[in-house]
Coordinates of C-alpha atoms and ligand atoms in Angstrom, one line a residue:
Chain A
X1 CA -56.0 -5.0 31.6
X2 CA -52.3 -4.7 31.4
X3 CA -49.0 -6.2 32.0
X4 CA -46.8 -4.2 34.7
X5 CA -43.7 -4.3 35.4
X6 CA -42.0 -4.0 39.1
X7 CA -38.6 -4.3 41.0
X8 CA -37.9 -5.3 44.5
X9 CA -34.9 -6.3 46.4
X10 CA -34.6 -8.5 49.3
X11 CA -31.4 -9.0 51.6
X12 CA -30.3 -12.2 54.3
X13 CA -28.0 -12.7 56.5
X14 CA -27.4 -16.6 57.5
X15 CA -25.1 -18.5 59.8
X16 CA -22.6 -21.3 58.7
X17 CA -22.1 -24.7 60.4
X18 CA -24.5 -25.5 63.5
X19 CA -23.8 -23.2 66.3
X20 CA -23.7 -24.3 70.0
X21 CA -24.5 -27.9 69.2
X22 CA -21.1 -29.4 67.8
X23 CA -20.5 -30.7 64.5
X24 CA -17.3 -32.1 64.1
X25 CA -16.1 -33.1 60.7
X26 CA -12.2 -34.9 60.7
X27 CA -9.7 -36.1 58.2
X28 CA -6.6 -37.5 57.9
X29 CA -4.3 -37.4 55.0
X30 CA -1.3 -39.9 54.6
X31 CA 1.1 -39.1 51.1
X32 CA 2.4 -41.9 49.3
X33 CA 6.2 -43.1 48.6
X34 CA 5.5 -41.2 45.1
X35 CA 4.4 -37.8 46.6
X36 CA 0.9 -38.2 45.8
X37 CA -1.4 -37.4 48.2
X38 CA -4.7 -39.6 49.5
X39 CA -7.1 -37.6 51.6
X40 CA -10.0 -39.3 53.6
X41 CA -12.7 -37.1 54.4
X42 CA -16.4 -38.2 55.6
X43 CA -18.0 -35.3 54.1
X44 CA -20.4 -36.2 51.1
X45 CA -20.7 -34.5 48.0
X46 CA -24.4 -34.2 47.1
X47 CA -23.6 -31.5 43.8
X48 CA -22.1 -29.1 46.4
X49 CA -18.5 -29.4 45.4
X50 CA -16.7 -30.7 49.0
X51 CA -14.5 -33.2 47.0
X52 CA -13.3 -30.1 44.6
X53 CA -13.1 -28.0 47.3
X54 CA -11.2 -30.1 49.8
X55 CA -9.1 -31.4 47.6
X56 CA -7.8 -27.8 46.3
X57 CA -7.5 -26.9 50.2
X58 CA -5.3 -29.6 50.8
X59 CA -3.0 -29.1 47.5
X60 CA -3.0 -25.7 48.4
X61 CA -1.5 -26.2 51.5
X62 CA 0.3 -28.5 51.2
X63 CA 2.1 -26.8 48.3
X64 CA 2.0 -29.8 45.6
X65 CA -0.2 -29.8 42.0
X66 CA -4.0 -30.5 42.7
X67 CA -3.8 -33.6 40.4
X68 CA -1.6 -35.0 42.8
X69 CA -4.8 -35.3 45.1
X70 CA -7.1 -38.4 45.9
X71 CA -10.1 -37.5 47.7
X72 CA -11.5 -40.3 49.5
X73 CA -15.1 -40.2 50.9
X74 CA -16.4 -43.7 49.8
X75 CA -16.1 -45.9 52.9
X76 CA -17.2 -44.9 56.2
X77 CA -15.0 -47.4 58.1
X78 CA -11.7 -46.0 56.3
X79 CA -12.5 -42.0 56.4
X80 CA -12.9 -40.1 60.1
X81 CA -16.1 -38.2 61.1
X82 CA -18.1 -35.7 59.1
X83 CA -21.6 -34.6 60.2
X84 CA -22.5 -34.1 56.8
X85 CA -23.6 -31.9 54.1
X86 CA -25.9 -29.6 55.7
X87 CA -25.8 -26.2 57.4
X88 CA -24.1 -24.7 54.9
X89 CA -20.7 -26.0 56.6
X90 CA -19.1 -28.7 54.5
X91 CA -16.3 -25.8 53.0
X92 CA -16.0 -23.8 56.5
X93 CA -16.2 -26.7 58.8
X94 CA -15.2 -29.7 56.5
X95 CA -12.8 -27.3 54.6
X96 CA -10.9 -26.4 57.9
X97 CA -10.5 -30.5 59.1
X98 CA -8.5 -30.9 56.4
X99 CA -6.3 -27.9 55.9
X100 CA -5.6 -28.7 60.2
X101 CA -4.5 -32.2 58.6
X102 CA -2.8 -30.7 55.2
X103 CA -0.6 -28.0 57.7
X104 CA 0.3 -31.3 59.6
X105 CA 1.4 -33.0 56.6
X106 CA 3.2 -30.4 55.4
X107 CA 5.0 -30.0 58.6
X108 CA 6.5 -33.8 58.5
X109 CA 7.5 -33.2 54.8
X110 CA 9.4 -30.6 56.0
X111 CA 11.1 -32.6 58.5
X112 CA 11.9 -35.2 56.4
X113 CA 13.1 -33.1 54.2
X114 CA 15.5 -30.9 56.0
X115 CA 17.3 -34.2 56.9
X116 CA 17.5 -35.0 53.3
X117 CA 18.2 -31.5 52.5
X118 CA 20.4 -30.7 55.4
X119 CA 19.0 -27.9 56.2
X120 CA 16.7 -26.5 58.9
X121 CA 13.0 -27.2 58.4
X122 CA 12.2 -23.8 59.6
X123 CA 14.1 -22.9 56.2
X124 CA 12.4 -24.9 53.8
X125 CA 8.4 -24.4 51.9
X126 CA 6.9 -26.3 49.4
X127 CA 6.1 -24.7 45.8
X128 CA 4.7 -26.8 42.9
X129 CA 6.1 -30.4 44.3
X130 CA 9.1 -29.1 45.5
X131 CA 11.0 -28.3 48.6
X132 CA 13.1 -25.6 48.7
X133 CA 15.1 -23.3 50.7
X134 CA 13.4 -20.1 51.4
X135 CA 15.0 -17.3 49.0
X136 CA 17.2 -19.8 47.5
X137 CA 14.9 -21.5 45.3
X138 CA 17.5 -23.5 43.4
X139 CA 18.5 -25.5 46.1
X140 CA 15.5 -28.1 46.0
X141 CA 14.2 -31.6 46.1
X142 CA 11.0 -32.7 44.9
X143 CA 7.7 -33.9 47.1
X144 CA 8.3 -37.4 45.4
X145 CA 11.7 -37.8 46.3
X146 CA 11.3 -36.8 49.9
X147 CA 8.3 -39.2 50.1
X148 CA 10.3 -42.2 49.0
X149 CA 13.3 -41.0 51.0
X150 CA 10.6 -41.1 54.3
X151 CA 9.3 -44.9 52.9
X152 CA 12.5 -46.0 52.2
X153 CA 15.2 -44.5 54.0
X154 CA 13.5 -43.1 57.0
X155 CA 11.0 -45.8 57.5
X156 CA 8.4 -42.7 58.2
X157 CA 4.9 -42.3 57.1
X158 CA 4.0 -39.0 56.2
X159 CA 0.6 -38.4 57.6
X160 CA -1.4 -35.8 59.2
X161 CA -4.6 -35.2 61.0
X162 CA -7.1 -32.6 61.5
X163 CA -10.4 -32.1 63.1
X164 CA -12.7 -29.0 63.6
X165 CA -15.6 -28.8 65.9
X166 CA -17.2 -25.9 67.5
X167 CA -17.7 -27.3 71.1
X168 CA -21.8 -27.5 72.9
X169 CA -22.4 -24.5 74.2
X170 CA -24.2 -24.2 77.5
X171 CA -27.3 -21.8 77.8
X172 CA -26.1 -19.6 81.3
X173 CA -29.3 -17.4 81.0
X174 CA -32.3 -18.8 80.1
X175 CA -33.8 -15.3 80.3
X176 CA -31.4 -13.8 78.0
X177 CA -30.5 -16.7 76.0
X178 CA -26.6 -16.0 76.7
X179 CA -24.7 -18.7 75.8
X180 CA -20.9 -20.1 77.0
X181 CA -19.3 -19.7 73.9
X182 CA -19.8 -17.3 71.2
X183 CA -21.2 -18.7 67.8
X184 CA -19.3 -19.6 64.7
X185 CA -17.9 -16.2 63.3
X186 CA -19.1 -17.2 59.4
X187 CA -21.8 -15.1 58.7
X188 CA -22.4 -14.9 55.2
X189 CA -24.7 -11.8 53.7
X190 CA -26.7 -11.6 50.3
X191 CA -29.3 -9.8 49.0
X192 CA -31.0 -10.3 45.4
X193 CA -33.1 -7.7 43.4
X194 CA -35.8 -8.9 40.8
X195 CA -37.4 -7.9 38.0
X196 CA -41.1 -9.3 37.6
X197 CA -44.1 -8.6 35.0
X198 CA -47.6 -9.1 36.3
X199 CA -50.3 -9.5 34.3
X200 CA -53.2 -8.2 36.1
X201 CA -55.7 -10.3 33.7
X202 CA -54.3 -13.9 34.0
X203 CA -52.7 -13.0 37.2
X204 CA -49.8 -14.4 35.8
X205 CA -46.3 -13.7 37.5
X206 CA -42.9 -13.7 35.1
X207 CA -39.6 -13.0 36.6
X208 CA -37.5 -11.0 34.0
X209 CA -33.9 -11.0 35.8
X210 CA -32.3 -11.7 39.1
X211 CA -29.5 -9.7 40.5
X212 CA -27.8 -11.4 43.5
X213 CA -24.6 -10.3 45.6
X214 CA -23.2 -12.9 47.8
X215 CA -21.0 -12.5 50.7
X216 CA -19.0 -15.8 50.5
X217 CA -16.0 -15.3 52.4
X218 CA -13.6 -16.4 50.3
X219 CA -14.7 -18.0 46.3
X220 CA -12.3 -21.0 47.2
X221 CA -13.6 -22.3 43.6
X222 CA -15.7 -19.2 41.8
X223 CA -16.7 -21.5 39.3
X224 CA -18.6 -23.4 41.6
X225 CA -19.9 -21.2 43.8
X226 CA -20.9 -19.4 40.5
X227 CA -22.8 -22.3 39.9
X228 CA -24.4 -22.6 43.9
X229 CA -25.6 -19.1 43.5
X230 CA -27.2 -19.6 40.2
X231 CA -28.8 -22.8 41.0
X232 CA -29.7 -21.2 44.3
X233 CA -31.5 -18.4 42.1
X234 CA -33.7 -21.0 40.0
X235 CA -34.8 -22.6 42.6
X236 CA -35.7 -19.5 44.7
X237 CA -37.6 -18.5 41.6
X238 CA -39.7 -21.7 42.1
X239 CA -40.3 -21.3 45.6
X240 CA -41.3 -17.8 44.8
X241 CA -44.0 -18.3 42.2
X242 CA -44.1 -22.2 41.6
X243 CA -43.6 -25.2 43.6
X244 CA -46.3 -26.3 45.6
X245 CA -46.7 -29.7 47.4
X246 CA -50.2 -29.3 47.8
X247 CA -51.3 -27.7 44.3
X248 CA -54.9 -29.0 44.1
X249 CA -56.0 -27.6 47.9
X250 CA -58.5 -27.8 50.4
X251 CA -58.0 -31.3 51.4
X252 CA -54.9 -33.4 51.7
X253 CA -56.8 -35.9 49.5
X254 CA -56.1 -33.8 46.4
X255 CA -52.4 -33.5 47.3
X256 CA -49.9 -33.9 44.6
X257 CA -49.5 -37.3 43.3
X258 CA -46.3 -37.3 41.7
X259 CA -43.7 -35.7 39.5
X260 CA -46.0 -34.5 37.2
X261 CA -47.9 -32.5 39.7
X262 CA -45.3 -30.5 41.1
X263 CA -44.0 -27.5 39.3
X264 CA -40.3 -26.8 39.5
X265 CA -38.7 -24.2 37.3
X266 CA -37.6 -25.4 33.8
X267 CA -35.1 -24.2 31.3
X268 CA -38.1 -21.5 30.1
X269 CA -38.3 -20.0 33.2
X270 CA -35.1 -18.9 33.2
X271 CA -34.6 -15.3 33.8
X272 CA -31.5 -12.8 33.0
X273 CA -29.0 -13.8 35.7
X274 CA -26.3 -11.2 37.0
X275 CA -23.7 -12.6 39.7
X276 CA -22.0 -10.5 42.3
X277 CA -19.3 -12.5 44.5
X278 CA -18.4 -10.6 47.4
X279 CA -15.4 -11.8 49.5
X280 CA -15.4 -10.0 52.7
X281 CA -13.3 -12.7 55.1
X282 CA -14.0 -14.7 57.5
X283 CA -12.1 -15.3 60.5
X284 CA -12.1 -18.9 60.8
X285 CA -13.0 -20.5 57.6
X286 CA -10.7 -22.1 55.7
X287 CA -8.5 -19.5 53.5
X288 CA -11.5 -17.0 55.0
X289 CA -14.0 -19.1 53.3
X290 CA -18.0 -19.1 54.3
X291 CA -20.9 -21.3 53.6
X292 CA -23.8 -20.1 51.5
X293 CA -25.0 -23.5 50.3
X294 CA -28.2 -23.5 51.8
X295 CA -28.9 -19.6 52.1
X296 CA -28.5 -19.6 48.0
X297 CA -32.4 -20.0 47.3
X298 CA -33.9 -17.6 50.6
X299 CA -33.8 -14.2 49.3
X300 CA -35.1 -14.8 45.9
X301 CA -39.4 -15.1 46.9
X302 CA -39.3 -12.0 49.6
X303 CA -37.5 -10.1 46.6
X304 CA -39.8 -11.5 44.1
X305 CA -42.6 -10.7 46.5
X306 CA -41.7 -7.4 46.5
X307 CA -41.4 -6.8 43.2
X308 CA -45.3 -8.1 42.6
X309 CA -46.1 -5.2 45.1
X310 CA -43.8 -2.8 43.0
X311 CA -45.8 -4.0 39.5
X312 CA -49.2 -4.7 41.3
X313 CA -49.7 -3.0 43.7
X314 CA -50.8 -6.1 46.1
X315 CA -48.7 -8.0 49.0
X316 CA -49.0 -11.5 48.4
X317 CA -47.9 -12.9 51.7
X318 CA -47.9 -16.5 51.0
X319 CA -45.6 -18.9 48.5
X320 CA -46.0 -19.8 45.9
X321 CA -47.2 -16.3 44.0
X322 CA -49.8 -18.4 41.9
X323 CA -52.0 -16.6 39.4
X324 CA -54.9 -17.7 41.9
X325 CA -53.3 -15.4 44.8
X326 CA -52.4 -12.7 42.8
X327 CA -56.0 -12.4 41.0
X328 CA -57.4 -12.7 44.1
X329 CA -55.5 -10.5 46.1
X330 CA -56.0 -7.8 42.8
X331 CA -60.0 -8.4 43.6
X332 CA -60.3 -7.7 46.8
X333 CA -57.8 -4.3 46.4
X334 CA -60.5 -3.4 43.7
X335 CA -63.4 -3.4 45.4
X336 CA -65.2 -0.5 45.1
X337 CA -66.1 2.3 48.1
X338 CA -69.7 3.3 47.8
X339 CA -70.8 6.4 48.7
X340 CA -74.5 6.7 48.4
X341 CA -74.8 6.9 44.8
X342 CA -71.0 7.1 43.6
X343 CA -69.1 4.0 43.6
X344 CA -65.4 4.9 43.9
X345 CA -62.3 2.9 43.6
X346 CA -59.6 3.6 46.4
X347 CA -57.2 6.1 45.2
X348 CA -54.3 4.1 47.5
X349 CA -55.2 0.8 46.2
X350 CA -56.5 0.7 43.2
X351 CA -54.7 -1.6 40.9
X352 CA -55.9 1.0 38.1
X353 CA -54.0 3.9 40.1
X354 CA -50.8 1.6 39.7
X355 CA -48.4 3.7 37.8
X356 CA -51.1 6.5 36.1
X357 CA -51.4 7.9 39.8
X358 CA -55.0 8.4 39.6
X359 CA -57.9 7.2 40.6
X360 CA -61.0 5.7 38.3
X361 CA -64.0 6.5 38.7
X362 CA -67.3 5.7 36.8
Chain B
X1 CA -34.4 -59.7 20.4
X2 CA -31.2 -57.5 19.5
X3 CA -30.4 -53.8 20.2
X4 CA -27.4 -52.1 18.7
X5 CA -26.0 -50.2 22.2
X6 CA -23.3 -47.8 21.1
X7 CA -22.8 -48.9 17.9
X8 CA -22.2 -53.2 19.8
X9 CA -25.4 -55.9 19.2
X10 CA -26.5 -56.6 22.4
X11 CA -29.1 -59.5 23.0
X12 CA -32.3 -58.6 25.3
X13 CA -33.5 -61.2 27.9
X14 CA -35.9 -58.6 30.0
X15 CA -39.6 -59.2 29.0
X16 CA -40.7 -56.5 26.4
X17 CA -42.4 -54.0 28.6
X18 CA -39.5 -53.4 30.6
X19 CA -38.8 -49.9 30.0
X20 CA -35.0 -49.8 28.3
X21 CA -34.1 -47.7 31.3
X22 CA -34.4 -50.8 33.4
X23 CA -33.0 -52.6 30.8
X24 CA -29.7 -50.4 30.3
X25 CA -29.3 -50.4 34.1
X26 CA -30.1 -53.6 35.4
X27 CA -29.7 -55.7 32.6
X28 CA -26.8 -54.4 30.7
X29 CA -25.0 -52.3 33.6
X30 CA -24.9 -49.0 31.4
X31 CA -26.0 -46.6 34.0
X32 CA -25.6 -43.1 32.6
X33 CA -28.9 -43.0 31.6
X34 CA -30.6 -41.8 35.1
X35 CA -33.7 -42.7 36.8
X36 CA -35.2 -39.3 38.0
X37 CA -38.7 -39.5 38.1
X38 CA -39.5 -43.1 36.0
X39 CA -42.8 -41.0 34.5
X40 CA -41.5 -39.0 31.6
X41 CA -41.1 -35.9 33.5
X42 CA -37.5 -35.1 33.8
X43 CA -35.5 -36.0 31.1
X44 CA -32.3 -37.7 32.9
X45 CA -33.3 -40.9 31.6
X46 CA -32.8 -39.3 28.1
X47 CA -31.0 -41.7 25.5
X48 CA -31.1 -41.6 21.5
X49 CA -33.3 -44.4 19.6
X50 CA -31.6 -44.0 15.7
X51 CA -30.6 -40.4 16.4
X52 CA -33.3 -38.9 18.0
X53 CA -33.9 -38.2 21.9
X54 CA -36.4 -40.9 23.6
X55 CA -37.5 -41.2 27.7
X56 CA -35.7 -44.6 28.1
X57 CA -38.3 -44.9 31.1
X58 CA -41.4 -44.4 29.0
X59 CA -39.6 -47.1 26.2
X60 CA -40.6 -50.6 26.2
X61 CA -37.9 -52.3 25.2
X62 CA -39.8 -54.8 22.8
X63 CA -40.5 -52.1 20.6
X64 CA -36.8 -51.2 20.1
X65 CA -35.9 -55.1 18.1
X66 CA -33.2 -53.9 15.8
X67 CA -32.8 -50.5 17.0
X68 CA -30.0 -48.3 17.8
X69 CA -29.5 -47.2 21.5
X70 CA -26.7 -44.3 22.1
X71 CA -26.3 -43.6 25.5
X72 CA -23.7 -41.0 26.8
X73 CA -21.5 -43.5 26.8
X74 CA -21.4 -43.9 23.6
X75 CA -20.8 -39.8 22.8
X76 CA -17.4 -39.9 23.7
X77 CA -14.9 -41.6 25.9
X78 CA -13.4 -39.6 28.9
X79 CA -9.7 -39.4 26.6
X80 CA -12.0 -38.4 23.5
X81 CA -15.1 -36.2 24.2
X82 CA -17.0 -34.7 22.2
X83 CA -17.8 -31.4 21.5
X84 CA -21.1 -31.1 23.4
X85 CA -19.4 -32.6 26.3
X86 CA -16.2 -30.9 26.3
X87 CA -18.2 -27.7 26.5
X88 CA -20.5 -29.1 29.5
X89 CA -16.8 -28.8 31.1
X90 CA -15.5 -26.3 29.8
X91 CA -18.9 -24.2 30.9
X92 CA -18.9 -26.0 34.1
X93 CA -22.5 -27.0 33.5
X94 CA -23.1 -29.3 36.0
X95 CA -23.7 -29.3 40.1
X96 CA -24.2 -32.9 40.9
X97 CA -24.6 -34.1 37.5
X98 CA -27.8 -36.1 38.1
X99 CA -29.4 -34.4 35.0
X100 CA -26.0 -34.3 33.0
X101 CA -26.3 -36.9 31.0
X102 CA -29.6 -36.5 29.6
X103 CA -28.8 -32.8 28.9
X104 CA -25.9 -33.5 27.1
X105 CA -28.2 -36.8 24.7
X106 CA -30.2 -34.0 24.2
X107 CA -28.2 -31.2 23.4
X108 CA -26.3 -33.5 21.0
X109 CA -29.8 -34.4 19.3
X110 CA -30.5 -30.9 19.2
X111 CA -27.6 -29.6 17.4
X112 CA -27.4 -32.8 15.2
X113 CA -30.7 -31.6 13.9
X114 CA -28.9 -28.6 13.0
X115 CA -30.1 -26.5 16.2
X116 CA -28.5 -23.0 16.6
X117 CA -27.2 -21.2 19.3
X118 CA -30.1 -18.9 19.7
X119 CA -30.6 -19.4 23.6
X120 CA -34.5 -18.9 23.1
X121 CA -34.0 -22.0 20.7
X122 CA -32.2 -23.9 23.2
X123 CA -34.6 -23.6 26.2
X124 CA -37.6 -24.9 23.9
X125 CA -35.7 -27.8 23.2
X126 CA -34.7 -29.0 26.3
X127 CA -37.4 -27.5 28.3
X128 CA -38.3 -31.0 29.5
X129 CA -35.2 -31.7 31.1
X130 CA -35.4 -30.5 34.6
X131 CA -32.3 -28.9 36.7
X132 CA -32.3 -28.4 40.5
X133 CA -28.8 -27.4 41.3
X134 CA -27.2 -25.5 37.8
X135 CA -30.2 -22.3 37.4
X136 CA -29.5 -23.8 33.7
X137 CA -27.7 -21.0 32.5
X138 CA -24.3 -22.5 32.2
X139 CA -25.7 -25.4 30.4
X140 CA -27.5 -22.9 27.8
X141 CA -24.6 -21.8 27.8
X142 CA -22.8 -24.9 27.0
X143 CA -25.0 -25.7 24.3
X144 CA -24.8 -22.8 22.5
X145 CA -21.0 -22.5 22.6
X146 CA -21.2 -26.5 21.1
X147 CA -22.9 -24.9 18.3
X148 CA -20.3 -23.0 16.7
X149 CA -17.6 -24.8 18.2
X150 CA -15.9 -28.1 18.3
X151 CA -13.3 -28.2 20.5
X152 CA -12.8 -26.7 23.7
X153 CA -9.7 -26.2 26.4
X154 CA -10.5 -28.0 29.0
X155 CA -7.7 -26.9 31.5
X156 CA -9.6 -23.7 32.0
X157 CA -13.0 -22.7 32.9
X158 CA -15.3 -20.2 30.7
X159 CA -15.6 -16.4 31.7
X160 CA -19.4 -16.3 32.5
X161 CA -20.8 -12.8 31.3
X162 CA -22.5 -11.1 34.0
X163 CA -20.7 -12.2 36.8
X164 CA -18.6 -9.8 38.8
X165 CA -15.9 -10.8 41.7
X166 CA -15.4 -8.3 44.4
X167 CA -12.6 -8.5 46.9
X168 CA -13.2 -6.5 50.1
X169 CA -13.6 -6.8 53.4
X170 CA -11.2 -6.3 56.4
Ligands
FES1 S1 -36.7 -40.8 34.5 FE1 -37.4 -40.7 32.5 S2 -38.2 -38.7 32.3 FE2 -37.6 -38.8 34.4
FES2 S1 -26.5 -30.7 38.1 FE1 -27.7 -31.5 39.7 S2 -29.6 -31.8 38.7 FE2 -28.5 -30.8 37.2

């Protein structure tokens, strides 16, 4: 009876936003006769990060200090369309509504400003707060003062609105499944490597580390999307070898009957964590941003499932990886070959093979 | 009966099983304290009864007369936080926050109590407190940066070890 120790590595490869259906998220952003700037969004933050993110999109574009931005997703009479947070598309869909309405926005305060400025709005950009002509950055005015000058002299609103939506696409070929327009271009790509120990006696299963590479486009906030990929790791860990809605099988009667009953990972079962952030483009996200919300916690149990096989020597082909499965799978992989009088443990799947490379016999 | 709430007496009209979660909420509109599972299972609901960490959902609040109740809000204010929660930001411990406040009650307990920053030491004592969006390691993290440190910048974000940012494609 030992503990063994095994590696295995999994890779996916998952779309962002729902392609040919059509899920259009919209904004509009108005600035006020200060310079600040309110943005109304319908996208919910559920832990995700779209106020953060949408509201460093839109500072970003426009060219004025983050603080300066009010994100507004509280009322669903007062903020436009969003689909929602789901798909992995609130940054690449959501993202892009509101950098369509932040360009707009910029564009007026450009306008406005050149008449203030005298100058050619063509000549102007916005850096920090403050307009200024291109190359000649002494020549400037600040975001507040062109604001008021629109409020008060100009009697202009600066506003702007954007929407994104990737239109229905029509199925031409049943047969073949080709479709009228091609499918989001965001394809975001991971793959995660783990560490496990099995022990062959208690058919216990503890994962040791987890190293995960994500493809996310562009790490619009890394500290968050730090945070999405870690979180994505624990809980692919508990999909892997712990949670269970129906932990007390055969019958539905013995279902789990609250809280208590179903195990997600705690602060103990956390493993040694490594990171990679990957930012290969995409073509249409916003500042080449993907999604990888929901693929975050997919590649964790097929690595983790591999690993087991690496350590164990067994495929366990169904989730959770509970001691049960793995003792169980380790009996039936032991069962010994008669052979008139001999009774011989296979040499390819013995358990006790695993590592010694050979076989026991009595 | 009385309750001191952050360091204010409060008078208590709910019935005395009401758990204090119920009472915080409903009764006395503090509402940092969160309901995550109402069966002792999560931790969110975490709040400190004279200093040490208690499930306010498991607490009647006629067994508390003449206690004192520190919430989260009564850690620090948003101008003046403390240390524990300063590093929760600086660390970036948080996703949706849901389990925040309990894990920051019960970090504060746990380094009150003169906790280190030995991570093994950590995850024992707030192994009750569940997570579902954070993986927990920035808010080990958090906790064991609070115990050797008391003030943090805030304007910037912690380096996390073992993360690597590659810039590629086409
Ligand atoms: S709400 Fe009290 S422990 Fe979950
Ligand atoms: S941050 Fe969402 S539960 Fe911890």
């Amino acid at each position: 009876m030992a503990v063994h120790r095994g590696r295995g590595v999994a890779a996916i490869e998952y779309p962002t936003g729902m392609n040919q259906n059509g899920d259009p998220s919209q904004a509009w952003i108005k600035v006020k006769p200060d310079g600040r700037v309110d943005v109304f969004s319908g996208t919910a933050d559920i832990g995700n990060g779209a106020k953060t993110i949408q509201s460093q999109i839109v500072a970003e574009t426009i060219g004025v200090p983050y603080d300066w931005v009010t994100f507004d997703n509280s009322n669903t009479d007062s903020s436009p369309v969003c689909t929602g947070t789901f798909a992995s598309r609130a940054t690449f869909v959501a993202g892009k509504a509101v950098l369509k309405a932040a360009e707009e926005v910029r564009h007026k305060l450009l306008e406005i400003a050149g008449l203030e400025m005298e100058a050619s709005a063509d000549d102007l950009e916005v850096v920090d707060g403050e307009v200024m002509v291109k190359g000649s950055p002494t020549e400037k005015l600040s975001v507040a003062d062109v604001a008021g000058a629109a409020t008060y002299g100009h009697g202009q609103l600066i506003t702007g609105t954007g929407a994104q939506l990737k239109p229905y696409a029509e199925i031409l070929d049943p047969e073949t499944g080709v479709v009228s327009s091609p499918p989001h271009s965001a394809i975001s790509y991971a793959a995660c490597a783990a560490e496990v120990e099995v022990d062959d006696e208690t058919g216990n299963v503890r994962v040791l580390k987890l190293i995960q590479a994500y493809d996310v486009g562009k790490a619009i906030n890394p500290a968050l999307v730090e945070g999405q990929i870690q979180g994505g790791a624990i809980m692919g860990l508990g999909l892997a070898v712990l949670e269970n809605a129906y932990p007390y099988y055969p019958s539905v009667e013995h279902r789990g009957y609250g809280f208590g009953s179903y195990y997600s990972p705690g602060m103990e079962d956390l493993p040694e964590l490594e990171t990679i952030i990957i930012e290969n483009p995409s073509a249409d996200g916003p500042y080449g941003a993907k999604g990888i919300g929901e693929m975050a916690n997919n590649a964790q149990p097929a690595a983790i499932a591999a690993a087991v096989h690496d350590a164990a020597g067994v495929w366990i082909t169904e989730l959770p990886i509970t001691p049960e499965l793995v003792l169980k799978a380790l009996e039936a992989k032991a069962e010994p070959r008669r052979e008139g009088k001999l009774v011989a443990f296979d040499d390819e799947i013995s358990v006790n093979t695993v590592g010694a490379g050979i076989s026991w016999m009595p | 009966m009385n309750i001191t709430l952050n360091g204010v007496s409060r008078q208590i009209s709910s019935p005395p099983l009401t758990p204090l979660l119920r009472v915080l909420r409903n009764e006395l509109n503090v509402v940092s304290a969160k309901a995550g599972c109402e069966a002792g299972g999560c931790g969110a609901c975490t709040v400190l009864v004279d200093g040490r960490p208690q499930r306010s959902c498991l607490t009647a609040v006629g067994s508390l007369n003449g206690a004192a109740v520190t919430t989260l809000e009564g850690l620090g204010t948003s101008e003046n936080l403390s240390a524990v929660q300063q590093a929760f930001v600086h660390h970036y411990a948080a996703q949706c926050g849901f389990c925040t406040p309990g894990m920051v009650v019960a970090a504060t307990a746990y380094l009150d109590a003169g906790g280190s920053d030995d991570k093994e030491a950590i995850q024992e004592a707030l192994g009750g407190h569940v997570c579902r969006c954070t993986g927990y390691l920035k808010i080990v993290n958090a906790i064991a940066a609070a115990a050797t440190q008391s003030e943090f910048d805030l304007t910037i974000t912690a380096e996390e070890p073992n993360v690597v940012v590659k810039t590629g494609g086409r």
